[in-house]
Coordinates of C-alpha atoms in Angstrom, one line a residue:
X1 CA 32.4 -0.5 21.6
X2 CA 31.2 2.5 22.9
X3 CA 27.0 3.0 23.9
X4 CA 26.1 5.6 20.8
X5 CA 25.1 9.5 22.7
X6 CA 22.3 11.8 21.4
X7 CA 23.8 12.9 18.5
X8 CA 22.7 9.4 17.3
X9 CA 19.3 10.7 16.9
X10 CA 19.9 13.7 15.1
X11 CA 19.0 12.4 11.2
X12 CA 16.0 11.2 12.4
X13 CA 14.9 14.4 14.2
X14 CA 15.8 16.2 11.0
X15 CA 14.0 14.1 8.7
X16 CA 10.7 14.5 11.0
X17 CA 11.1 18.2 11.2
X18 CA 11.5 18.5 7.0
X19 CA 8.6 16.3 6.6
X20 CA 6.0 18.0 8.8
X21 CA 7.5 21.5 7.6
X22 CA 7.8 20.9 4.0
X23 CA 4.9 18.3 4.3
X24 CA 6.7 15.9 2.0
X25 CA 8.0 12.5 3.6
X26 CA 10.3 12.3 0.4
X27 CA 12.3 15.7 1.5
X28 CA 12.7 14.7 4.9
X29 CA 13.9 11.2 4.6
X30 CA 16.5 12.1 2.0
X31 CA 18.0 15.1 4.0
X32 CA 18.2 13.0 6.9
X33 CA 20.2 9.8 5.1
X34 CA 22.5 12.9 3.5
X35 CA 23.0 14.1 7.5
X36 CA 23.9 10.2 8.1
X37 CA 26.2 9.8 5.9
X38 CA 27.6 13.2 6.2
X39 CA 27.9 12.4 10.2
X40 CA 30.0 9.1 9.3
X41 CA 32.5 9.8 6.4
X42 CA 32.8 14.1 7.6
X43 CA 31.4 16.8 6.4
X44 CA 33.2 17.4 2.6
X45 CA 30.2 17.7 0.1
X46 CA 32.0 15.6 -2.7
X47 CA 32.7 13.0 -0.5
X48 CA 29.1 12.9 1.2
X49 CA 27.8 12.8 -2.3
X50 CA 30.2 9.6 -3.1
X51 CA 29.8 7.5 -0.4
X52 CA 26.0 8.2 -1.0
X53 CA 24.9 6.7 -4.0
X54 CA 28.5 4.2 -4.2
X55 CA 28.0 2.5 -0.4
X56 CA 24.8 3.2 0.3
X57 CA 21.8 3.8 -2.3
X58 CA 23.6 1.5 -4.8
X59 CA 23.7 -1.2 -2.1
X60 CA 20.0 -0.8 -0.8
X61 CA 18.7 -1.2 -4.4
X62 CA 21.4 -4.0 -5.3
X63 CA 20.4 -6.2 -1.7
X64 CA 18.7 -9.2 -3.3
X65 CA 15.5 -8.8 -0.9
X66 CA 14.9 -4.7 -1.4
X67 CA 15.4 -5.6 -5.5
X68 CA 12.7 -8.7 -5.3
X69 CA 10.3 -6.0 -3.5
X70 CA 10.8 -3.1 -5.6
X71 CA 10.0 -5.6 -8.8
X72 CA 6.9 -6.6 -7.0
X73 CA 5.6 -3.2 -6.0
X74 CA 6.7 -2.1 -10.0
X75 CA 4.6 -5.4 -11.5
X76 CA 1.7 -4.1 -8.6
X77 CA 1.8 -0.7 -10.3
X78 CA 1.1 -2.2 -13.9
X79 CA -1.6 -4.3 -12.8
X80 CA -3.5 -1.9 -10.4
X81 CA -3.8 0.9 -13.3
X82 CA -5.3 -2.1 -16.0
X83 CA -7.8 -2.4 -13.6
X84 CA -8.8 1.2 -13.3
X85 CA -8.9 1.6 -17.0
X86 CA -10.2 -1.6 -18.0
X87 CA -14.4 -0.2 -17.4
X88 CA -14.7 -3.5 -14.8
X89 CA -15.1 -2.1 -11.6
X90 CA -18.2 0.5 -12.8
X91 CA -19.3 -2.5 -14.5
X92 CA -19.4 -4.5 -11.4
X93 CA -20.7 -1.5 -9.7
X94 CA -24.0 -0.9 -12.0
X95 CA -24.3 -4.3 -11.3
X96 CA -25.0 -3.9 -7.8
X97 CA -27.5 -0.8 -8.5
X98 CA -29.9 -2.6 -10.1
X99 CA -32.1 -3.6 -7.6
X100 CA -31.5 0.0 -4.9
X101 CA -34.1 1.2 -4.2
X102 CA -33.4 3.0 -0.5
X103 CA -30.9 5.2 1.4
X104 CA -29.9 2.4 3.2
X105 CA -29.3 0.1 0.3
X106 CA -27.5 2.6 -1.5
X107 CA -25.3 3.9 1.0
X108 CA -24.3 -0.4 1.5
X109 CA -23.8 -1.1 -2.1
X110 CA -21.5 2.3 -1.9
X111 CA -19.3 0.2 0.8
X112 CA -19.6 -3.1 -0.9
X113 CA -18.0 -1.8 -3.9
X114 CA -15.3 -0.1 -2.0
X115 CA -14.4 -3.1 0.1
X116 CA -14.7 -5.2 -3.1
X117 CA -12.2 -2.8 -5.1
X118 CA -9.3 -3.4 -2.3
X119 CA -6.6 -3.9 -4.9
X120 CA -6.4 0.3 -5.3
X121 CA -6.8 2.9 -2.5
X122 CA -6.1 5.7 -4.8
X123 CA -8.5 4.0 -7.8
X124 CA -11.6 3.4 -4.9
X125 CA -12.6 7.0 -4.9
X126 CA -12.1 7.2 -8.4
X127 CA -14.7 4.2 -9.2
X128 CA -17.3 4.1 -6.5
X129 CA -17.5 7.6 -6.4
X130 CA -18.5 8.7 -9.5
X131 CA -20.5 5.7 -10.5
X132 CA -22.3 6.2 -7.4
X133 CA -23.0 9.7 -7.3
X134 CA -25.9 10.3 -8.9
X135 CA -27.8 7.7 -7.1
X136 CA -26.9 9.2 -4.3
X137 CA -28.4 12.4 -5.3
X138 CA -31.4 10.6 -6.7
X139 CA -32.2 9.3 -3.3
X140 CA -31.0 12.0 -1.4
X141 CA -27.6 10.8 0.3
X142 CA -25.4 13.7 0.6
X143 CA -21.6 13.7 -1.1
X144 CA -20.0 13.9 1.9
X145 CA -21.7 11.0 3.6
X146 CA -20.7 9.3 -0.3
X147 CA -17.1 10.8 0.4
X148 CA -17.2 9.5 3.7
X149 CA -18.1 5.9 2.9
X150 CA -15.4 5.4 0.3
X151 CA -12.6 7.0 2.4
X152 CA -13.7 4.6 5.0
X153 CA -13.2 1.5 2.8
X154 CA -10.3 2.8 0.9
X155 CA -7.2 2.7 2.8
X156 CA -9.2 1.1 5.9
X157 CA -9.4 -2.2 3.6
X158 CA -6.2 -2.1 1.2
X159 CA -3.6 -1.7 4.6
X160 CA -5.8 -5.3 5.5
X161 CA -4.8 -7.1 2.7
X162 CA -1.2 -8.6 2.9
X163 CA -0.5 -9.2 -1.2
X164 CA -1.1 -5.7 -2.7
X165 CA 1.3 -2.2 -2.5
X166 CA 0.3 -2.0 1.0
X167 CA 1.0 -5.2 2.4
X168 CA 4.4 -5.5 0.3
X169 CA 5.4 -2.1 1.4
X170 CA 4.9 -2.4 5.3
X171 CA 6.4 -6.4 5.0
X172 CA 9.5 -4.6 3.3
X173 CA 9.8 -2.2 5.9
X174 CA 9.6 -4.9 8.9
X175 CA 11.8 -7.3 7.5
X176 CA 14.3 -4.7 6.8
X177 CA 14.2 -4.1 10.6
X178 CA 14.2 -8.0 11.1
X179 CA 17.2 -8.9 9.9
X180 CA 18.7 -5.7 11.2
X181 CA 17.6 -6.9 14.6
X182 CA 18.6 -10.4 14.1
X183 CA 15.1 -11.6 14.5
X184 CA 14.2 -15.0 12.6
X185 CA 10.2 -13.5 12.1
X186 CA 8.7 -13.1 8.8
X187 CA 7.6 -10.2 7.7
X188 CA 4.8 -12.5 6.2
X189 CA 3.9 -13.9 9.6
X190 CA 4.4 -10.5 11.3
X191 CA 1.8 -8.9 9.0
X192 CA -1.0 -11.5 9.9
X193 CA -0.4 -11.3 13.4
X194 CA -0.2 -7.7 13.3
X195 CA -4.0 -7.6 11.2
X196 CA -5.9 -8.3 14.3
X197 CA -4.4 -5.0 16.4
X198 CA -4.6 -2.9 13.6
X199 CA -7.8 -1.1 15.1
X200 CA -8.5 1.8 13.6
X201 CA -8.6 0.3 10.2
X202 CA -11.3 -2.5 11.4
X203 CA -13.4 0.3 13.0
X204 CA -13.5 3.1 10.4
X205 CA -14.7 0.4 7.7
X206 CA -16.8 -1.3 10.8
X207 CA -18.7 2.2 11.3
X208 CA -20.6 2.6 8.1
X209 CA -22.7 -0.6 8.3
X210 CA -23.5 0.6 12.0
X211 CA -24.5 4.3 11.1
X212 CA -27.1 2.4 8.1
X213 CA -27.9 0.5 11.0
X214 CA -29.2 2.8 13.0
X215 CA -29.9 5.1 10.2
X216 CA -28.7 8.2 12.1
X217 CA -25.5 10.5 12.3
X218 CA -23.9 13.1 14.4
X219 CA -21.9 15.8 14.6
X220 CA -21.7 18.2 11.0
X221 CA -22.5 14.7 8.6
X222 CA -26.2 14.9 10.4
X223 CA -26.5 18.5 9.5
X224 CA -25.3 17.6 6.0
X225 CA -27.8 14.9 5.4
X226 CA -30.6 16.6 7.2
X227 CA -30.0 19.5 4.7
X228 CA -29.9 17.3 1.6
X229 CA -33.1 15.4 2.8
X230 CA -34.7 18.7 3.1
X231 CA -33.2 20.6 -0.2
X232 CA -35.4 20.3 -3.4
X233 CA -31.5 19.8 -5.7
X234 CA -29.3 17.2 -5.7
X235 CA -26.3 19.3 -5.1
X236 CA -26.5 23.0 -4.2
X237 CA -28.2 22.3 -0.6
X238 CA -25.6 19.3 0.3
X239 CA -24.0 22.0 1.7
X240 CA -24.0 23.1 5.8
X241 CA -25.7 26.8 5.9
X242 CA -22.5 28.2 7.2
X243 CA -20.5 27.6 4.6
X244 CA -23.4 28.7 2.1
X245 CA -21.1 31.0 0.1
X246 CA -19.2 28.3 -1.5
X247 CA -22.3 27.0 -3.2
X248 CA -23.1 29.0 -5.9
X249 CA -19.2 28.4 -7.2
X250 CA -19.5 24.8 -6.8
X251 CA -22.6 24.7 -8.9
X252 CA -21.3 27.0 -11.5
X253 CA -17.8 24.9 -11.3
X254 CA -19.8 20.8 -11.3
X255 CA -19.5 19.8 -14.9
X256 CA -15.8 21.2 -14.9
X257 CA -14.8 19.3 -11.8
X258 CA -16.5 15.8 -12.0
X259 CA -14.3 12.8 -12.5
X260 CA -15.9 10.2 -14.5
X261 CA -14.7 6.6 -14.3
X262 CA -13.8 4.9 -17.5
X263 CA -16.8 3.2 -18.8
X264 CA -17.1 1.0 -22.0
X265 CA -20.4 -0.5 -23.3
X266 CA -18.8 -3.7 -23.9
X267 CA -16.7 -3.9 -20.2
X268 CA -18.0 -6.5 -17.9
X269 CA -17.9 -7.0 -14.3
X270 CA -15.4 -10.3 -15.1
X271 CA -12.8 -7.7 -16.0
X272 CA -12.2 -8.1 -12.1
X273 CA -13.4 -11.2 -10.8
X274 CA -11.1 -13.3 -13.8
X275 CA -8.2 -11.7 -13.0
X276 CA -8.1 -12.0 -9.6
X277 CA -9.3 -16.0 -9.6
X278 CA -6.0 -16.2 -12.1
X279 CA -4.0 -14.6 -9.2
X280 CA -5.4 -16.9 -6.5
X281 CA -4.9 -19.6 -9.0
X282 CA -1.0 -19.1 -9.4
X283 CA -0.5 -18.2 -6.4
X284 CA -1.8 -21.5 -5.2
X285 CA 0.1 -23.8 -7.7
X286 CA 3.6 -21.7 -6.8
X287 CA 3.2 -21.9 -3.0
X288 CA 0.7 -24.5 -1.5
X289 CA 3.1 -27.4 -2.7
X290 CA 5.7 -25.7 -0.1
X291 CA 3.3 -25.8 2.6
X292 CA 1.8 -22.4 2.4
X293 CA -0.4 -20.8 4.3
X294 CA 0.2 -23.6 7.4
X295 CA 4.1 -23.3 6.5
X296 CA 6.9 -20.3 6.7
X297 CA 8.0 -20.5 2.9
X298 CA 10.9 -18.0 1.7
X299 CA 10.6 -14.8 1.2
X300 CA 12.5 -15.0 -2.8
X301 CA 9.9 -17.5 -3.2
X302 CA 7.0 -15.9 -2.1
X303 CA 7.9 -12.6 -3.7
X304 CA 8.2 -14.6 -7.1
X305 CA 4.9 -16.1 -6.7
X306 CA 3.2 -12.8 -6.0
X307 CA 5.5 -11.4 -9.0
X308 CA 4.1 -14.0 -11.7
X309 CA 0.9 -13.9 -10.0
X310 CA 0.5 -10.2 -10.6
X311 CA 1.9 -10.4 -14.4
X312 CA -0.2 -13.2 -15.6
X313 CA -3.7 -11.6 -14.1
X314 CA -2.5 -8.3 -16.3
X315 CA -1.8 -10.4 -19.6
X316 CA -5.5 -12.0 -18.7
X317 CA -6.8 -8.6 -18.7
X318 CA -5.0 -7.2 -21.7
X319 CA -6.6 -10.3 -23.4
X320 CA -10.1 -9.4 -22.1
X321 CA -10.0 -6.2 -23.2
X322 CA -8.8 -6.9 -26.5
X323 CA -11.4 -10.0 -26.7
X324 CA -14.5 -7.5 -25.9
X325 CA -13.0 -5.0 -28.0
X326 CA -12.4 -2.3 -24.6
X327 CA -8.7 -1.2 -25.8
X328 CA -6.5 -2.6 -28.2
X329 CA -3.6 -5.1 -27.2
X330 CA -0.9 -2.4 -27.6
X331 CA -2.9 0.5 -25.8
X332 CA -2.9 -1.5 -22.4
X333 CA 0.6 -2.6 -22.7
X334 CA 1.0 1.1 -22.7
X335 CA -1.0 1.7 -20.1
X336 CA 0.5 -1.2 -18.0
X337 CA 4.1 0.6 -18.6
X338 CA 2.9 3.6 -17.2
X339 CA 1.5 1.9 -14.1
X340 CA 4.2 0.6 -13.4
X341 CA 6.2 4.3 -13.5
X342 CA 3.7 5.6 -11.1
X343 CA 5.6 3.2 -8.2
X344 CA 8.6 5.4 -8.9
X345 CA 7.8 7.9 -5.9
X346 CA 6.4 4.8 -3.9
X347 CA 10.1 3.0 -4.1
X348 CA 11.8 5.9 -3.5
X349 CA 10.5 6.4 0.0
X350 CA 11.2 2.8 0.2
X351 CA 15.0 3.0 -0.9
X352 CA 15.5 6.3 1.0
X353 CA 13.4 4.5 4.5
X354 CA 15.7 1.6 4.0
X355 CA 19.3 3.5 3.6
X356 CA 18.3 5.9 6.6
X357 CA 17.4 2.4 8.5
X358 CA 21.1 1.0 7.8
X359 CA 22.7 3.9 8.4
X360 CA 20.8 4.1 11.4
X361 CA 22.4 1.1 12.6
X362 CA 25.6 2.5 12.2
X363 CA 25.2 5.6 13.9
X364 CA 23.2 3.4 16.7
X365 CA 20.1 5.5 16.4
X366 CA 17.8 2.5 17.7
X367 CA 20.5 1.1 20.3
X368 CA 20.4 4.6 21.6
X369 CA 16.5 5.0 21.9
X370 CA 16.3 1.7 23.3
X371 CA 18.4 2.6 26.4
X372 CA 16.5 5.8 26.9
X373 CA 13.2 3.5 26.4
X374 CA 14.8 0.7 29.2
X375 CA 15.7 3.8 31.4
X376 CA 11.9 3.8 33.0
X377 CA 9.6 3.4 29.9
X378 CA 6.7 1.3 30.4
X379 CA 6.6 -1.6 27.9
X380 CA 2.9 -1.2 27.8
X381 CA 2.9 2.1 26.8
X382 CA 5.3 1.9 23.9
X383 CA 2.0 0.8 21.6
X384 CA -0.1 4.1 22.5
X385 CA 2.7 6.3 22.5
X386 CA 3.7 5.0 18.7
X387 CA 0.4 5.6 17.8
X388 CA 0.2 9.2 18.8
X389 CA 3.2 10.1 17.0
X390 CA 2.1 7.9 13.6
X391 CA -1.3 9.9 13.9
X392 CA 0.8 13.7 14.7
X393 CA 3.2 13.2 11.6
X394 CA 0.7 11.2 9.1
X395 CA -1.8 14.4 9.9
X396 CA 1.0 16.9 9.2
X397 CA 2.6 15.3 6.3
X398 CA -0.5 13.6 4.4
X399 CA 1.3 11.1 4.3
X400 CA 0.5 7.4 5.9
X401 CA 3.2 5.4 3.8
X402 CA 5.7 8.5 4.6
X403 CA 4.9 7.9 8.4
X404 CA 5.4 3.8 8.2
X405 CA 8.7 4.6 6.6
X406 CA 10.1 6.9 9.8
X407 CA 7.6 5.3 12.4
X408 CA 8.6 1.5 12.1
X409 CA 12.5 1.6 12.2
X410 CA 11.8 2.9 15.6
X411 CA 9.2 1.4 17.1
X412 CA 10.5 -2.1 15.8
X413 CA 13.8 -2.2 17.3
X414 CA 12.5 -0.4 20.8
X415 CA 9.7 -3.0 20.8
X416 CA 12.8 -5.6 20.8
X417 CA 14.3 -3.7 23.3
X418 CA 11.8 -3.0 26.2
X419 CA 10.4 -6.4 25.4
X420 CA 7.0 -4.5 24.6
X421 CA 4.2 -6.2 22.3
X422 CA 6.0 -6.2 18.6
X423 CA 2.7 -6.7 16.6
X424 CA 0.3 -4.5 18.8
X425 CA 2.9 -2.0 18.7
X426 CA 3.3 -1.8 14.5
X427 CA -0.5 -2.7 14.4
X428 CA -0.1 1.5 16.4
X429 CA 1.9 2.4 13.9
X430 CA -0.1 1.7 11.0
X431 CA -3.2 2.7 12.5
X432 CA -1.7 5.9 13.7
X433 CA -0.9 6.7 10.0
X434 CA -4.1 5.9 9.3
X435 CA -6.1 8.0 11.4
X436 CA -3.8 11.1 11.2
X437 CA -4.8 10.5 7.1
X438 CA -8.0 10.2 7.9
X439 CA -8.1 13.3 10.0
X440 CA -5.8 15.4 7.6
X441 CA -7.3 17.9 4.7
X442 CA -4.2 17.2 2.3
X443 CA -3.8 14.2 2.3
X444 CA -4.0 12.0 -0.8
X445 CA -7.1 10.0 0.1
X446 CA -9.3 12.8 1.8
X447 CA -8.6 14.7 -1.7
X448 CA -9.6 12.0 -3.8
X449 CA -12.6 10.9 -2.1
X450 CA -13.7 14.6 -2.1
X451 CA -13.3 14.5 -5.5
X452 CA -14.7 11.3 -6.9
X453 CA -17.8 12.1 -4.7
X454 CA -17.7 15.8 -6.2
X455 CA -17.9 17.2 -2.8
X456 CA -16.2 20.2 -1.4
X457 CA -12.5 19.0 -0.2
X458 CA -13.4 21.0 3.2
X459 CA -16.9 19.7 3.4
X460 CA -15.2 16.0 3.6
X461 CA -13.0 16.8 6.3
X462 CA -15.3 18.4 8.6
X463 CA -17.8 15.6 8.1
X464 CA -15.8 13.0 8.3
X465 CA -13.8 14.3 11.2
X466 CA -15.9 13.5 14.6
X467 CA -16.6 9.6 13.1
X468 CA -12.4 9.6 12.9
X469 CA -11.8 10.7 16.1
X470 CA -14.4 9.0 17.7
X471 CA -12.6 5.6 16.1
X472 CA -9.4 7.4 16.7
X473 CA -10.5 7.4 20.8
X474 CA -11.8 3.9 20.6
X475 CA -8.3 3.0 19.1
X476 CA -5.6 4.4 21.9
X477 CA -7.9 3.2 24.4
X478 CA -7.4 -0.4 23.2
X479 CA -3.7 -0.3 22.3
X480 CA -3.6 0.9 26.1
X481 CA -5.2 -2.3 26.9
X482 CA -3.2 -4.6 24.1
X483 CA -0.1 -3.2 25.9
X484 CA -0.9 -4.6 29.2
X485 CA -2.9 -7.5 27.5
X486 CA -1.6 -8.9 24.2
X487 CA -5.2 -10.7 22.4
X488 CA -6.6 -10.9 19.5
X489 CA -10.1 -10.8 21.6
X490 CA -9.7 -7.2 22.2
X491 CA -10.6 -5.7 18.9
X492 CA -14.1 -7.6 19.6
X493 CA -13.8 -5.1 22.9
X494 CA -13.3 -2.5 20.6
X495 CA -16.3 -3.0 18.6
X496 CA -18.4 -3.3 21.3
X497 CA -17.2 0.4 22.8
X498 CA -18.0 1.7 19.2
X499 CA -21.5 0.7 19.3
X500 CA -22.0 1.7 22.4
X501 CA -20.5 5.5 21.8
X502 CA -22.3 5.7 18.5
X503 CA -25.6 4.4 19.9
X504 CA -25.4 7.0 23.1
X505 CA -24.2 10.0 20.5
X506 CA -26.7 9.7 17.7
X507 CA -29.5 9.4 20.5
X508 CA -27.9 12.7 22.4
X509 CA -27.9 14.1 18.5
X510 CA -31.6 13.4 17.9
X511 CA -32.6 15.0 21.2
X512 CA -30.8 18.4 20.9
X513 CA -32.1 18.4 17.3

């Protein structure tokens, strides 16, 4: 068999160039499995079209392992969107505001609740935000510092957490490139070890605690603050002097543009915490009796567990709502249907990453990168270098799931190849995707945090910029080192460089101020 040549790469290359043009992941990936296929059965339209959906989307969606996934990520869906209707998360939230009474609580319980709603990145900002808003502008906080905290513990915390959309996503992504690679890993297994590298997520929702800490900022968030400190309204003086002509619009525009959660007199905080004690609760009687968590069990099996897991916790809270008299029985049945459409674009990208990953295989796109890698690439380098590129097209594209879908195919089988540190190098990728979100003005997160805080989209992203890149820094640094040296101990290095850099920059802040 002859070694595949470059034209190997080229749906790949066109599927990255579509998604940071058109910034749509979902336009790139499909033109570039249509180039695949068109490269393998020629060039007739008719026929590329056939052996499309016939050979190759029909048998992504009909492999048992992609079908057990895309019913988990659809039962996901359901559940996530009871829970951000159901009135229990600003329940749990006015909860915690009772007894704040300072910035520095305030701007805490802001981050509690965020890492505490971890089951929804996209419901976070929509929650925390606008339940804590107007403490915030009772005590003075700015929105952006408000945006900033629950952007930092919305994605940050939900690509942690190895049993919701996230987790399932990336594990279905790996082990797709597992078995491809005739690797006997778990995509289970591979997340956990992968946690501990995954650096930029640990430091952005590390940061917040430490800026309360040392009650200080830097950079355009200390000119935002200082301003709101000094302003005699909530809002109109949140925002930096230069960008004073926005202001008056913003003012004129607040009642139109807040989002308010949905609240219910009779909703209680146990709208969360029952629901997820019945998760842990199944989840424990379906897998602990075949070893799990100090045992490998199968991935049908565990798929199935977090599959019944996820459907009884919704029928609990359909029954708690209709028990407290929050929504009727057939309202959040409804509403669970509709949840679980919203996963449509979410397994899309997942079909389309998949097909473009087997079709990959035949054109021996990864073989080929592999022998360019073993050419003279340093294995130690592979980890920065994925990062780099995860944090270029996640900031082009908005997209961090869009990014994991190209990024990982690659990076996976090259890792294999050059013999480079698997986890610390996909522990890159999805920190690279992570940070170029974090550092990118449209994507889905920065919007929605901006807009559950009712702060201007632009004012986020400037704010919010020099604390991401300052993480962003911290994070290449140490995938530099996890190249060379592959231990979990380093992320404690990490933390100790962030101090030290925000410690020396908020004192250099308060002296030129």
């Amino acid at each position: 068999m002859t070694s595949p040549d470059i034209s190997s790469i080229f749906p790949i290359v066109l599927t990255l160039i579509l998604s940071l043009y058109t910034r749509n992941v979902v336009i790139g990936l499909f033109t570039g499995v249509i180039a695949a296929v068109a490269m393998l059965s020629g060039f007739n339209p008719l026929t590329v079209l056939s052996e499309l959906v016939k050979t190759h989307l029909v048998g992504t969606i009909t492999d048992s392992y992609n079908a057990g996934v895309i019913v988990l990520m659809v039962f996901i869906g359901g559940f996530v969107a009871l829970m951000e209707k159901s009135g229990g998360g600003p329940a749990f939230a006015l909860k915690m505001m009772k007894k704040i009474n300072s910035r520095a609580r305030a701007q805490m319980a802001a981050w509690f609740g965020g890492i505490f709603i971890f089951y929804s990145d996209l419901g976070t900002p929509l929650i925390v935000g606008p339940v804590f808003r107007p403490l915030f502008d009772k005590l003075k906080i700015s929105r952006q510092k408000l945006a900033f905290i629950i952007d930092s513990t919305a994605s940050p915390v939900a690509i942690l957490v190895p049993f919701i959309g996230w987790g399932i996503y990336i594990m279905g992504l790996m082990q797709k490139e597992f078995d491809s690679s005739g690797q006997t890993i778990t995509a289970w297994s591979a997340f956990i070890h992968t946690i501990p590298f995954q650096f930029y997520a640990i430091l952005a929702i590390v940061i917040v605690p430490l800026l309360v800490w040392r009650k200080a900022d830097f950079g355009a968030m200390a000119k935002a603050e200082k301003a709101c400190i000094e302003s005699s309204g909530s809002l109109s003086n949140t925002l930096s002097k230069e960008h004073s002509t926005d202001i008056k619009n913003e003012i004129d525009n607040e009642e139109a543009t807040t989002i308010q959660p949905f609240m219910h007199p009779n909703a209680r905080a146990s709208f969360v915490f029952i629901p997820l004690a019945i998760m842990a609760i199944v989840l424990a009687l379906m897998l602990v009796p075949m070893g799990f968590p100090f045992k490998s069990v199968p991935g049908s099996a565990f798929r199935a567990a977090l599959s019944s897991a996820y459907f009884l916790a919704a029928l609990s809270l359909m029954s708690l709502m209709a028990w407290y008299k929050v929504r009727s029985l057939n309202g959040s049945i409804t509403m669970f249907l509709n949840g679980m459409s919203n996963m449509m674009q979410v397994s899309i990208i997942l079909i389309l990453a998949w097909t473009l990953s087997s079709l990959g295989k035949e054109l021996g796109t990864a073989q080929y990168i592999a022998e360019q890698a073993q050419r003279g690439f340093p294995y130690w380098l592979l980890p920065a270098v994925a990062f780099i590129f995860s944090g270029v097209i996640s900031f082009a594209t908005g997209s961090s799931w869009g990014t994991f879908a190209i990024m990982l195919p690659l990076v996976i089988p090259t890792s294999f190849a050059i013999d480079a540190p698997l986890f610390v190098s996909m522990g890159a990728v999805l920190s690279g995707g992570l940070f170029g979100d974090h550092c990118s003005p449209i994507s889905e997160t920065t919007i929605l945090s901006a807009t559950g805080s009712n702060c201007n989209q632009f004012e986020h992203f400037r704010t919010q910029y020099p604390y991401a890149l300052l993480n962003g820094g911290v994070a290449l640094l140490s995938f530099i080192v996890a190249g060379v040296y592959q231990h979990n101990a380093i992320i404690v290095m990490s933390l100790m460089a962030q101090l030290i850099l925000v410690i020396c920059i908020c004192r250099r802040s308060a002296k030129s101020n």
